[in-house]
Structures are given as structure tokens and as C-alpha cells.
């Protein structure tokens, strides 16, 4: 029997939870989330949320910083609305119980942090554990809400869309291109559920796992982009993969970020000999835009042959460091690095997907009844390089806008019956005894994406990556039909498709802009390329 719901939300990070809380006022909500409910990038966010909250700041300054960071291709209308709606969305979080840090002895004044590319202090944070605080408070509200049901360890496989139903003869080719929910794998029982929904909202986060080194948690395999693309949704700007300049370099540390807020509080980047090097790359030095800092570190490492550079905050003293960055301090200490006494070894790592499913100002994709919010979406805010701490802000603003829009559409479509979607058909698939092939393919993708489609690209490297991803996709096709699906196999299929989309967009853009740097086209071509790269099936 299918599960019927008004809203199906795929993902339980900031985008999914914030949307669900508003949507539950007008209908029933099912949230499916592929691991434990708190597991997602949101939970690991450190720096905070950018917004204009200081009398010394202005909307115009935040708008200009965002536009400069985006390097000419932000959608200015979207930038303006996100920045202007920011303070209200932050205050709503506070009323939902989120405890942001305040200035010492001034309970009503937020302690605002600073990060690369921001001309003012404007980042609200909960020390260096902002995401954990936001996720915890939103989950607590969601769990109390009788209209919301969370399905943990449930992974969406594919959207139920016109193409699925035409194949089974359930709708005709003339039917509108619509989405009616998703097929979902219950990872514990192995059962595949049909979830029918009037409105489906993809909030499935990013795709950092497509690269060998990433700050992202394991869930970040680009499932939403892959599902959307397969169903005919337009995808934009996938070449703009943001590499965070400073992730901890230590053989035992996995995906641990050293927040840009550390540089915001005076942290300095040094080479192995102790020389400051950012001065020779950009006037904003260590607080230059993220693409510039990551590329500068890459150049320094290539020049010196060293394995890492260093970030030094020790001059701020132990009391300040322990109070402002308790999580970073403790985690580094667990690897025997005392950041109050010595510099932190750091390297860049894949961090954020600026591209994604193309949406309008309400989170709408080009597929009827399908919305995308958060990192999975490409709204036009980030352009060619996201400004630090604008991601959580974007998720909050679009969750609210989408909730208002979907409530209207739900009322208008309530009378329509759900389509008779077929049960998932496993065909003649059997259990695989060769799951090792899945892990080999997974490793290979992450390696060649890092080597050929990383911070610096060339035409030759992109062509090599393209050939390799094509071979892997052939193998996956074989596997996908012959063997019973598992979470690993589904993620591999999505990862390969996302890799293909990144390579395709990167190959199309014949210039260098923001995060996309191609040695064969080292300059910016505003005449032709001041636009999004849009692809669809
Ligand atoms: P996520 O929080 O990643 O949630 C995605 C959800 O989707 C998860 O619940 C996941 O399990 C689920 N999911 C995925 N695929 C499926 C599927 N197939 N089926 C079911 N469920 C699925 N941004 C800032 O603005 N400020 C910061 O300080 C900041 N710090 C960061 C620090 C780190 C270490 C990282 C990794 C990112 C940081 N970012 C920051 C970026 C920001 O955290 C993310 O962009 C944002 O949290 C994304 O929110 P989301 O709700 O879109 O996705
Ligand atoms: C950080 O704390 O450095 C991450 C901020 C972000 O990705 O926006």
C-alpha cells in the first residue's frame, strides 16, 4: 500500500526541517531521511548565518559583498530578496529556541562573526557549533508536531514523475510534466515504499562526496540533483564547486573543517617556513573570497611541493580560543595539536555545491509540484562563488517562500486524485556477491574528480574525466538492473551522474570565473559567459 501525504520532504537538514514546520500548518508532512535524522551538512556548520543585524551594516553592503563574491553571475533580484528577508528569518529561529552567542555581558546583542569577503561583521553563530544548535532546535519542534512524521534510514531512490508513469501506461504522453512523490528504500528492511505526495520538496543537500577530500558528511552524494535530472528537471552551474581553503590536514582526521571564522578573528595563513603568503595574492589577504584563498593555497602547495599550509590563531591566547572555538580547539587537541600554542596544518577540501536544480524565487523547479530548497537548489544567489555563511541563510529564506507558495498550490490541487502509481518493480534482480565493484567505482570517481576536475582544470583533464565517468556509468547500468539495490549502489549511481554533470558544465564554460578555473581559458569572458550553465535531459 502506498503512503499518501500532502507534502513529501526529502531530507532533514535546515531546509527540510524549516520547510516542514511551516508546511505542517496546512497539511500532512512526511520527511524521509536516509541516515539518522540529524545527519547532514547542517549539523556540522561552524561559522554561522550571515545577515544584516548591526546598525553599522546595511542591506546594500551585504548585497554588494554577495554580488562581488558571485563574480558577475548572481541573480541580483534573488540576492536582494534573500538579504532583505534575512533578519526576519534569524529572529524566527530565535523564537524557535535557537541560542545564538551574544556579546559578553550584553544579552540582547548578537556576537557577530566575520568571514572571507564580508565587509562587516554580520555572522550570527553559536560559538563554532552553529549547525548543531540549529539542527537540534528544529528537530525538537518537528518531533512535537503531530502533522509531521519522520522516516529515518529511508532513502529516496527516484521521483515518481510523468516518465515513470508513462513507462507503465498509467498516464498518457499528453499529461502535464508533474511529480507525484518518490520511491523510497527502507534501508533496514530492504523494502521499497511508494510515497505519493501532492507536493514533493527536495532538501537533500550537496555532493561533496564526489571528491576524494571533502568537508562534507557521508550523506552528501548529490542524490537530489541526480533524481531531479533523471526526472527532467533543469540543472545549473554544476562547475562551481566550492573548495573550502582550510580543512584539517591529519592522517586520522576525516572531513574536519577549520572554520573561516578563525581567520575572521585574526587567524593567519602561513607556509612551512612561517611566511604569510596571502598578501601576495589579494588585498583582502587572509579574508579574501574563498575561491581566491583556496586557489592561492593550491598554488603555494604546487610551488613548494609541501603537503599542507598552516593556519595560526595562537596569538589570540588560550582563553579567547577556548571560549570562541571550543569544538575546533578540542578536536585539534584530540589529534595532539594545541591550537593555542601552534599553527594548524590545513589543506583545501570540496565543501559546497553552488549549482543544483534550477528554481525560481519560490523554490519551484520546472517540474510541476516539485520544489528544491537548500544546497540541492540553484536559486541564483551564489553565482560563481558563494559568499561565506550565505548558505544557511538561503535555506531559511527559501524554506519560508516555498512554504507560502506550496500552501497555495496545495489548496488549489486538493480535489485532484493521486495517480495509481505502480509498486517498485525489482525485475529479475538478485543479491550481488561482488559489492567490491561498487566500492572500487566509488573510489575511482572520487580520485579522478579530485585530480582532473578540482581547483584548477584544463581541457585535457576534463576530457580524461569524461572518458572515465562514461565507462563507470556503463558498468553501473549493468549492476543497477542485475542486482538488488542497496544504499551504496544507489549512491554510486547518483555520484556518477553528478560527476558527469560537473564535467559537462565545466567543459561547456570556456572561460575562468569564480570557482571555475581552466588554464586553457584563464580569463573571464563577460561578453558570452556572464550567464548560468543550464543542462537538462
Ligand atoms: P543538509 O543539511 O546536508 O541535509 C540534507 C539531508 O538530506 C540529510 O538529512 C540527508 O540524510 C538527506 N538526504 C540526502 N539524500 C537523500 C535521499 N536520497 N533520501 C533521503 N534523504 C536524503 N553554511 C553556512 O551558511 N554557514 C556555515 O557556517 C557553514 N558551515 C559548514 C560547515 C561544514 C563542515 C559543512 C559541510 C558545510 C557548511 N556550510 C555552512 C554549508 C551548509 O551547512 C549547507 O549548505 C547546509 O547545511 C545545507 O542544508 P540542507 O538542508 O540543504 O542539506
Ligand atoms: C566555515 O565555518 O568556514 C564555513 C562557512 C560556510 O561554509 O559558509
XYZ file of C-alpha atoms and ligand atoms in Angstrom:
598
model
C 0.000 0.000 0.000
C 1.403 3.433 -0.856
C 1.864 6.103 1.795
C -0.219 9.184 0.917
C 0.759 12.615 2.208
C 0.222 16.259 1.303
C 3.931 17.110 1.480
C 6.851 14.755 0.962
C 10.085 16.337 2.202
C 13.315 14.566 1.208
C 15.996 15.470 3.755
C 16.108 16.611 7.374
C 18.705 19.396 7.383
C 17.897 23.073 7.873
C 15.980 23.296 4.569
C 13.764 20.235 5.136
C 13.017 20.863 8.804
C 12.332 24.569 8.436
C 10.037 23.946 5.471
C 8.229 21.097 7.275
C 7.412 23.293 10.283
C 5.622 25.831 8.100
C 4.043 23.260 5.773
C 2.545 21.351 8.708
C 0.224 24.319 9.258
C -1.593 23.443 6.030
C -1.228 19.678 5.553
C 0.354 16.384 6.482
C 4.120 16.117 6.085
C 6.291 13.018 5.627
C 10.047 13.627 5.969
C 12.263 10.852 4.617
C 15.918 10.987 5.563
C 18.499 8.455 4.554
C 20.504 8.127 7.800
C 19.874 9.283 11.371
C 17.670 12.360 11.336
C 20.356 14.852 12.430
C 22.977 13.639 9.932
C 23.600 16.206 7.227
C 25.841 19.193 6.491
C 23.653 21.440 8.647
C 24.734 19.567 11.745
C 28.403 20.329 11.022
C 28.057 24.023 10.132
C 30.517 26.035 12.169
C 30.820 29.691 11.085
C 27.141 30.665 11.241
C 24.464 32.544 9.319
C 25.130 35.829 7.519
C 22.583 38.604 7.972
C 22.364 42.332 8.485
C 21.892 42.706 12.238
C 24.236 45.515 13.185
C 23.386 49.225 12.928
C 26.776 49.744 11.265
C 25.878 47.313 8.484
C 23.342 47.704 5.644
C 21.408 45.533 3.198
C 23.271 47.256 0.382
C 26.678 46.225 1.781
C 25.620 42.578 2.190
C 24.144 42.635 -1.324
C 27.339 44.082 -2.820
C 29.562 41.570 -0.976
C 27.399 38.707 -2.280
C 27.469 40.054 -5.844
C 31.247 40.585 -5.791
C 31.798 37.069 -4.470
C 29.492 35.623 -7.172
C 31.776 37.167 -9.827
C 29.177 38.561 -12.196
C 26.531 35.864 -12.431
C 24.430 36.152 -9.260
C 20.776 36.937 -9.960
C 20.549 40.348 -8.349
C 16.789 40.123 -7.676
C 17.354 36.920 -5.691
C 20.343 38.378 -3.830
C 18.232 41.377 -2.786
C 15.286 39.347 -1.526
C 17.464 36.869 0.391
C 19.462 39.607 2.100
C 16.361 41.655 2.929
C 14.381 38.726 4.356
C 17.381 37.513 6.391
C 16.881 39.323 9.700
C 13.256 38.118 9.968
C 14.287 34.515 9.354
C 17.013 34.762 12.015
C 14.538 36.165 14.538
C 12.184 33.273 13.786
C 14.989 30.835 14.592
C 15.474 32.604 17.907
C 11.763 32.254 18.650
C 12.042 28.547 17.825
C 14.628 28.276 20.596
C 17.967 28.642 18.779
C 20.518 30.117 21.196
C 22.993 32.257 19.276
C 26.068 33.649 21.030
C 25.790 37.159 22.452
C 28.378 39.798 23.227
C 29.788 39.364 26.688
C 27.512 40.957 29.275
C 25.035 42.191 26.592
C 22.261 39.619 26.359
C 20.388 41.380 23.564
C 23.344 41.973 21.222
C 24.444 39.115 18.977
C 28.164 38.430 18.892
C 28.670 38.833 15.135
C 31.485 36.958 13.426
C 33.350 37.765 10.240
C 34.409 35.585 7.311
C 36.076 35.957 3.908
C 34.599 38.576 1.557
C 32.328 40.211 4.175
C 32.918 43.939 4.570
C 31.274 43.934 8.009
C 30.823 41.617 10.988
C 27.457 40.006 10.225
C 27.531 36.302 11.073
C 25.357 35.025 13.898
C 26.763 31.886 15.430
C 26.639 29.575 18.404
C 30.369 29.589 19.094
C 31.711 27.134 16.458
C 28.762 24.711 16.713
C 26.091 26.768 14.975
C 24.717 23.959 12.820
C 24.370 21.540 15.707
C 22.356 24.085 17.689
C 20.066 24.915 14.751
C 19.522 21.248 13.845
C 18.788 20.275 17.464
C 16.209 23.027 17.993
C 14.450 22.475 14.665
C 14.296 18.713 15.230
C 12.802 19.246 18.683
C 10.000 21.349 17.154
C 9.396 18.884 14.330
C 9.204 15.929 16.710
C 6.476 17.636 18.721
C 4.373 18.345 15.651
C 1.514 15.888 15.153
C 1.270 16.686 11.451
C 4.848 15.641 10.716
C 6.161 12.086 10.516
C 9.906 11.432 10.129
C 11.129 8.249 8.432
C 14.779 7.726 9.406
C 17.037 5.431 7.356
C 14.738 5.840 4.386
C 16.445 6.789 1.142
C 14.577 8.304 -1.803
C 15.534 6.367 -4.946
C 13.705 8.205 -7.704
C 10.887 10.675 -8.140
C 7.539 9.431 -9.340
C 7.128 11.598 -12.388
C 5.495 11.548 -15.763
C 8.287 9.461 -17.268
C 7.889 6.733 -14.603
C 4.141 6.568 -15.148
C 4.202 6.703 -18.969
C 6.525 3.708 -18.959
C 3.871 1.786 -17.029
C 0.965 3.061 -19.204
C -0.622 4.916 -16.266
C -0.638 8.397 -17.814
C -0.503 9.476 -21.427
C 2.239 11.488 -23.073
C -0.120 14.479 -23.091
C -0.243 14.636 -19.299
C 1.472 17.666 -17.699
C 5.034 17.119 -16.572
C 4.409 16.594 -12.833
C 5.889 14.978 -9.761
C 3.741 12.743 -7.532
C 6.179 11.694 -4.816
C 9.031 9.214 -4.731
C 10.083 5.594 -4.408
C 11.877 5.169 -1.106
C 14.195 2.409 0.137
C 13.702 1.397 3.760
C 17.380 0.708 4.453
C 16.640 -1.550 7.431
C 14.068 -3.911 5.895
C 15.138 -3.536 2.250
C 11.505 -2.828 1.282
C 10.795 -0.201 -1.360
C 7.903 2.100 -0.464
C 5.768 4.140 -2.808
C 5.220 7.566 -1.233
C 2.574 9.612 -3.046
C 2.520 13.333 -2.383
C 0.725 16.377 -3.741
C 3.887 18.432 -3.229
C 7.420 16.984 -3.196
C 10.289 19.045 -1.812
C 13.899 18.020 -2.379
C 16.047 19.171 0.554
C 18.761 16.562 0.106
C 21.851 18.763 0.415
C 25.079 18.795 -1.563
C 27.535 16.460 -3.246
C 30.946 16.895 -1.588
C 31.450 13.122 -1.606
C 32.046 13.253 -5.327
C 35.574 14.430 -4.400
C 38.261 12.473 -2.605
C 38.810 15.161 0.036
C 35.755 16.929 1.388
C 34.431 18.682 4.460
C 31.038 17.058 3.861
C 29.436 14.174 5.762
C 28.772 10.849 4.007
C 25.182 11.718 3.083
C 26.388 14.349 0.570
C 26.187 12.215 -2.584
C 24.120 14.545 -4.765
C 21.015 12.334 -4.718
C 18.602 15.245 -5.190
C 20.361 16.629 -8.251
C 20.563 13.136 -9.747
C 16.892 12.317 -9.071
C 15.771 15.676 -10.400
C 17.891 15.431 -13.547
C 16.586 11.921 -14.295
C 13.032 13.265 -13.998
C 13.695 16.133 -16.439
C 14.494 18.997 -14.059
C 16.875 21.681 -15.300
C 20.261 21.711 -13.585
C 22.527 24.772 -13.472
C 26.099 25.844 -12.662
C 27.473 22.489 -11.549
C 31.014 23.566 -12.487
C 31.072 25.910 -9.486
C 32.250 23.531 -6.778
C 33.440 25.466 -3.751
C 36.635 24.230 -2.099
C 36.992 25.380 1.492
C 40.549 26.620 1.999
C 41.087 25.123 5.442
C 40.247 21.572 6.384
C 42.439 19.878 8.972
C 45.409 18.027 7.490
C 45.991 14.968 9.649
C 46.082 11.292 8.633
C 43.401 10.367 11.172
C 41.099 13.377 10.780
C 38.159 12.748 8.496
C 36.375 15.727 6.939
C 37.171 18.134 9.768
C 36.719 21.790 8.887
C 38.632 24.673 10.444
C 36.086 27.466 10.182
C 36.766 30.603 8.179
C 35.656 32.400 11.341
C 39.132 31.553 12.688
C 40.596 33.856 10.041
C 37.760 36.304 10.833
C 39.175 36.508 14.374
C 42.746 37.109 13.210
C 43.955 33.673 12.050
C 46.808 33.934 9.540
C 47.807 31.546 6.772
C 51.492 30.626 6.726
C 53.718 28.431 4.608
C 56.011 25.801 6.120
C 58.724 28.407 6.707
C 56.312 30.651 8.603
C 55.831 33.282 5.844
C 52.440 34.921 5.352
C 51.586 34.333 1.704
C 48.062 35.722 1.145
C 49.494 39.254 0.990
C 50.941 38.498 -2.416
C 47.632 37.210 -3.796
C 44.872 39.665 -2.791
C 44.450 42.988 -0.944
C 41.969 41.335 1.455
C 44.771 38.893 2.361
C 43.576 36.010 4.587
C 39.978 37.231 4.362
C 39.815 37.313 0.570
C 36.936 35.499 -1.152
C 37.029 31.750 -0.705
C 37.816 30.843 -4.328
C 40.874 33.108 -4.224
C 42.195 31.753 -0.923
C 41.720 28.110 -1.975
C 43.455 28.743 -5.316
C 46.318 30.594 -3.611
C 46.886 27.673 -1.242
C 46.802 25.279 -4.210
C 49.475 27.391 -5.951
C 51.629 27.569 -2.825
C 51.488 23.788 -2.431
C 52.321 23.217 -6.094
C 55.257 25.656 -5.876
C 56.709 24.238 -2.665
C 55.790 20.574 -3.033
C 54.630 20.663 0.615
C 51.620 18.654 1.769
C 49.849 21.436 3.653
C 49.950 25.058 4.747
C 49.339 26.342 8.282
C 46.711 28.487 9.983
C 47.869 30.313 13.087
C 45.474 31.766 15.678
C 47.719 31.132 18.700
C 48.394 34.882 19.166
C 44.767 35.331 20.344
C 45.566 33.411 23.513
C 44.085 30.304 25.079
C 41.134 31.945 26.892
C 39.806 33.569 23.751
C 40.348 30.467 21.590
C 38.737 28.024 24.015
C 35.744 30.285 24.501
C 35.178 31.226 20.848
C 36.193 27.943 19.146
C 35.674 25.187 21.738
C 34.878 22.480 19.197
C 37.844 23.234 16.942
C 40.141 23.517 19.954
C 39.024 20.171 21.433
C 39.034 18.317 18.122
C 42.532 19.514 17.201
C 43.718 18.653 20.709
C 42.409 15.109 20.221
C 44.916 14.910 17.341
C 47.647 16.343 19.626
C 47.540 19.810 18.049
C 47.211 22.567 20.647
C 45.961 25.488 18.558
C 46.573 27.946 21.394
C 50.302 27.216 21.059
C 50.947 26.092 17.483
C 49.662 26.588 13.907
C 47.102 24.172 12.470
C 48.090 22.145 9.363
C 45.389 22.717 6.724
C 44.530 21.897 3.093
C 41.580 22.792 0.843
C 38.682 20.323 0.525
C 35.474 20.161 -1.552
C 32.865 21.933 0.530
C 29.801 23.303 -1.230
C 27.823 22.853 -4.456
C 26.924 26.306 -5.817
C 24.969 24.740 -8.681
C 21.963 22.465 -8.425
C 18.348 22.139 -9.508
C 17.289 25.411 -11.079
C 14.485 27.086 -9.130
C 12.520 30.311 -9.229
C 12.076 32.773 -6.360
C 9.659 30.347 -4.609
C 11.779 27.219 -4.836
C 9.787 25.874 -7.789
C 11.587 23.628 -10.306
C 10.376 23.218 -13.891
C 8.558 20.012 -12.839
C 5.034 20.699 -11.580
C 4.620 20.018 -7.815
C 8.384 19.617 -7.327
C 10.333 22.139 -5.241
C 14.002 22.249 -4.256
C 15.409 24.113 -1.235
C 18.847 24.390 0.357
C 22.108 23.188 -1.115
C 20.383 20.992 -3.712
C 18.930 24.095 -5.377
C 20.453 26.704 -7.650
C 18.431 29.822 -6.884
C 20.782 32.401 -8.409
C 22.039 33.652 -5.019
C 25.593 32.338 -5.177
C 26.591 32.860 -8.801
C 30.113 31.591 -9.459
C 31.215 31.563 -5.795
C 29.091 31.525 -2.636
C 29.820 34.172 -0.041
C 30.651 32.528 3.303
C 27.684 31.750 5.573
C 25.119 32.642 2.913
C 24.039 29.010 2.576
C 22.121 28.531 5.813
C 20.566 31.935 5.149
C 19.435 30.884 1.668
C 17.885 27.674 3.046
C 15.901 29.620 5.657
C 14.641 32.224 3.212
C 13.613 29.706 0.560
C 12.025 27.294 3.055
C 9.676 30.103 4.053
C 8.996 31.266 0.490
C 8.344 27.708 -0.701
C 6.006 27.043 2.244
C 3.885 30.074 1.306
C 3.791 29.052 -2.349
C 3.099 25.335 -1.780
C 0.270 26.124 0.650
C -1.472 27.970 -2.190
C -0.867 25.187 -4.680
C -1.996 22.536 -2.211
C -5.341 24.265 -1.697
C -5.814 24.609 -5.447
C -4.988 20.934 -6.154
C -6.651 19.242 -3.137
C -9.538 17.907 -5.207
C -7.251 16.019 -7.634
C -6.956 12.288 -7.009
C -3.494 10.753 -6.593
C -2.403 8.794 -9.677
C -2.327 4.994 -9.455
C 1.454 4.723 -9.174
C 2.779 1.195 -9.611
C 4.771 -0.583 -6.912
C 8.525 -0.627 -7.478
C 9.427 -3.457 -9.859
C 12.755 -5.145 -8.993
C 12.654 -7.134 -12.291
C 14.962 -10.155 -12.164
C 17.497 -8.521 -9.849
C 19.326 -10.800 -7.434
C 21.702 -10.281 -4.495
C 25.183 -9.299 -5.636
C 28.220 -11.162 -4.393
C 30.529 -8.578 -5.891
C 29.822 -5.427 -3.936
C 33.556 -4.721 -4.089
C 32.976 -3.402 -7.634
C 30.725 -0.700 -6.180
C 33.398 0.470 -3.767
C 36.100 0.388 -6.483
C 33.978 2.545 -8.795
C 33.138 4.889 -5.946
C 36.877 5.355 -5.140
C 37.782 5.817 -8.778
C 35.231 8.599 -9.291
C 36.361 10.484 -6.210
C 40.023 10.197 -7.241
C 39.690 11.377 -10.835
C 37.307 14.174 -9.836
C 39.926 15.392 -7.354
C 42.799 15.080 -9.825
C 41.125 16.280 -13.037
C 38.118 18.389 -12.039
C 39.493 20.097 -8.911
C 40.552 23.644 -8.084
C 42.490 24.059 -11.347
C 41.218 22.462 -14.559
C 42.380 22.067 -18.153
C 40.591 20.859 -21.280
C 42.709 17.713 -21.348
C 41.964 16.842 -17.725
C 38.236 17.395 -18.256
C 38.281 15.149 -21.337
C 40.051 12.421 -19.354
C 37.500 12.645 -16.563
C 34.668 12.460 -19.088
C 36.014 9.236 -20.630
C 36.365 7.638 -17.214
C 32.923 8.566 -15.966
C 31.356 7.178 -19.143
C 32.968 3.774 -18.596
C 31.860 3.697 -14.959
C 28.316 4.629 -15.888
C 28.155 1.695 -18.322
C 29.207 -0.646 -15.514
C 26.687 0.864 -13.130
C 23.869 0.374 -15.647
C 24.689 -3.311 -15.746
C 24.789 -3.521 -11.973
C 21.688 -1.467 -11.440
C 19.480 -3.805 -13.445
C 21.112 -7.083 -12.470
C 21.356 -6.687 -8.713
C 19.004 -5.836 -5.882
C 19.529 -2.232 -4.982
C 21.320 -1.141 -1.857
C 22.069 2.291 -0.444
C 25.696 2.045 -1.670
C 24.680 1.181 -5.193
C 22.084 3.964 -5.326
C 24.612 6.480 -4.052
C 27.192 5.330 -6.579
C 24.683 5.787 -9.391
C 23.913 9.312 -8.170
C 27.549 10.192 -7.577
C 28.480 9.139 -11.115
C 25.674 11.230 -12.604
C 26.633 14.268 -10.545
C 30.282 13.822 -11.605
C 29.106 13.722 -15.220
C 27.082 16.929 -14.724
C 30.046 18.737 -13.132
C 32.317 17.659 -16.001
C 29.708 18.650 -18.612
C 29.137 22.121 -17.142
C 32.892 22.651 -16.632
C 33.565 21.651 -20.254
C 30.845 23.950 -21.584
C 32.136 27.069 -19.788
C 35.034 28.289 -21.919
C 36.384 30.920 -19.518
C 37.549 31.197 -15.910
C 35.149 32.745 -13.408
C 34.746 32.391 -9.652
C 35.307 28.794 -8.637
C 35.793 27.538 -12.188
C 39.420 27.996 -13.231
C 40.562 26.483 -16.539
C 44.209 27.047 -17.542
C 43.196 26.850 -21.223
C 40.827 29.826 -20.795
C 42.439 31.762 -17.930
C 40.367 34.948 -18.255
C 36.756 35.926 -17.845
C 34.587 36.312 -20.951
C 31.756 38.654 -19.947
C 30.585 39.024 -23.488
C 29.464 35.429 -23.809
C 29.709 33.749 -20.406
C 28.079 36.154 -17.990
C 25.252 33.640 -17.633
C 24.321 30.348 -15.982
C 25.283 26.997 -17.480
C 21.975 25.133 -17.772
C 21.652 21.457 -18.747
C 18.734 19.025 -18.779
C 17.953 15.538 -20.027
P 21.796 19.039 4.641
O 21.862 19.699 5.937
O 23.050 18.446 4.090
O 20.709 17.896 4.766
C 20.480 17.005 3.702
C 19.510 15.946 4.177
O 19.063 15.170 3.075
C 20.101 14.963 5.162
O 19.134 14.733 6.153
C 20.315 13.703 4.323
O 20.298 12.496 5.039
C 19.126 13.792 3.395
N 19.238 13.051 2.142
C 20.160 13.175 1.163
N 19.864 12.340 0.151
C 18.723 11.682 0.496
C 17.929 10.690 -0.119
N 18.247 10.161 -1.312
N 16.840 10.232 0.528
C 16.511 10.721 1.760
N 17.239 11.661 2.393
C 18.320 12.131 1.766
N 26.972 27.155 5.521
C 26.738 28.331 6.137
O 25.923 29.135 5.671
N 27.390 28.623 7.300
C 28.289 27.769 7.867
O 28.831 28.060 8.915
C 28.565 26.546 7.209
N 29.475 25.674 7.722
C 29.626 24.461 7.117
C 30.495 23.524 7.697
C 30.606 22.258 7.146
C 31.546 21.255 7.759
C 29.858 21.919 6.001
C 29.953 20.548 5.403
C 29.013 22.846 5.418
C 28.896 24.114 5.962
N 28.048 25.069 5.408
C 27.845 26.266 6.036
C 27.163 24.711 4.309
C 25.784 24.376 4.909
O 25.971 23.720 6.122
C 24.963 23.513 3.987
O 24.956 24.052 2.699
C 23.533 23.424 4.516
O 23.539 22.943 5.835
C 22.708 22.534 3.632
O 21.467 22.333 4.250
P 20.430 21.378 3.560
O 19.250 21.311 4.446
O 20.256 21.788 2.152
O 21.187 19.955 3.493
C 33.037 27.956 7.866
O 32.714 27.981 9.054
O 34.154 28.259 7.450
C 32.020 27.518 6.851
C 31.187 28.642 6.469
C 30.471 28.374 5.192
O 30.715 27.380 4.524
O 29.651 29.211 4.828
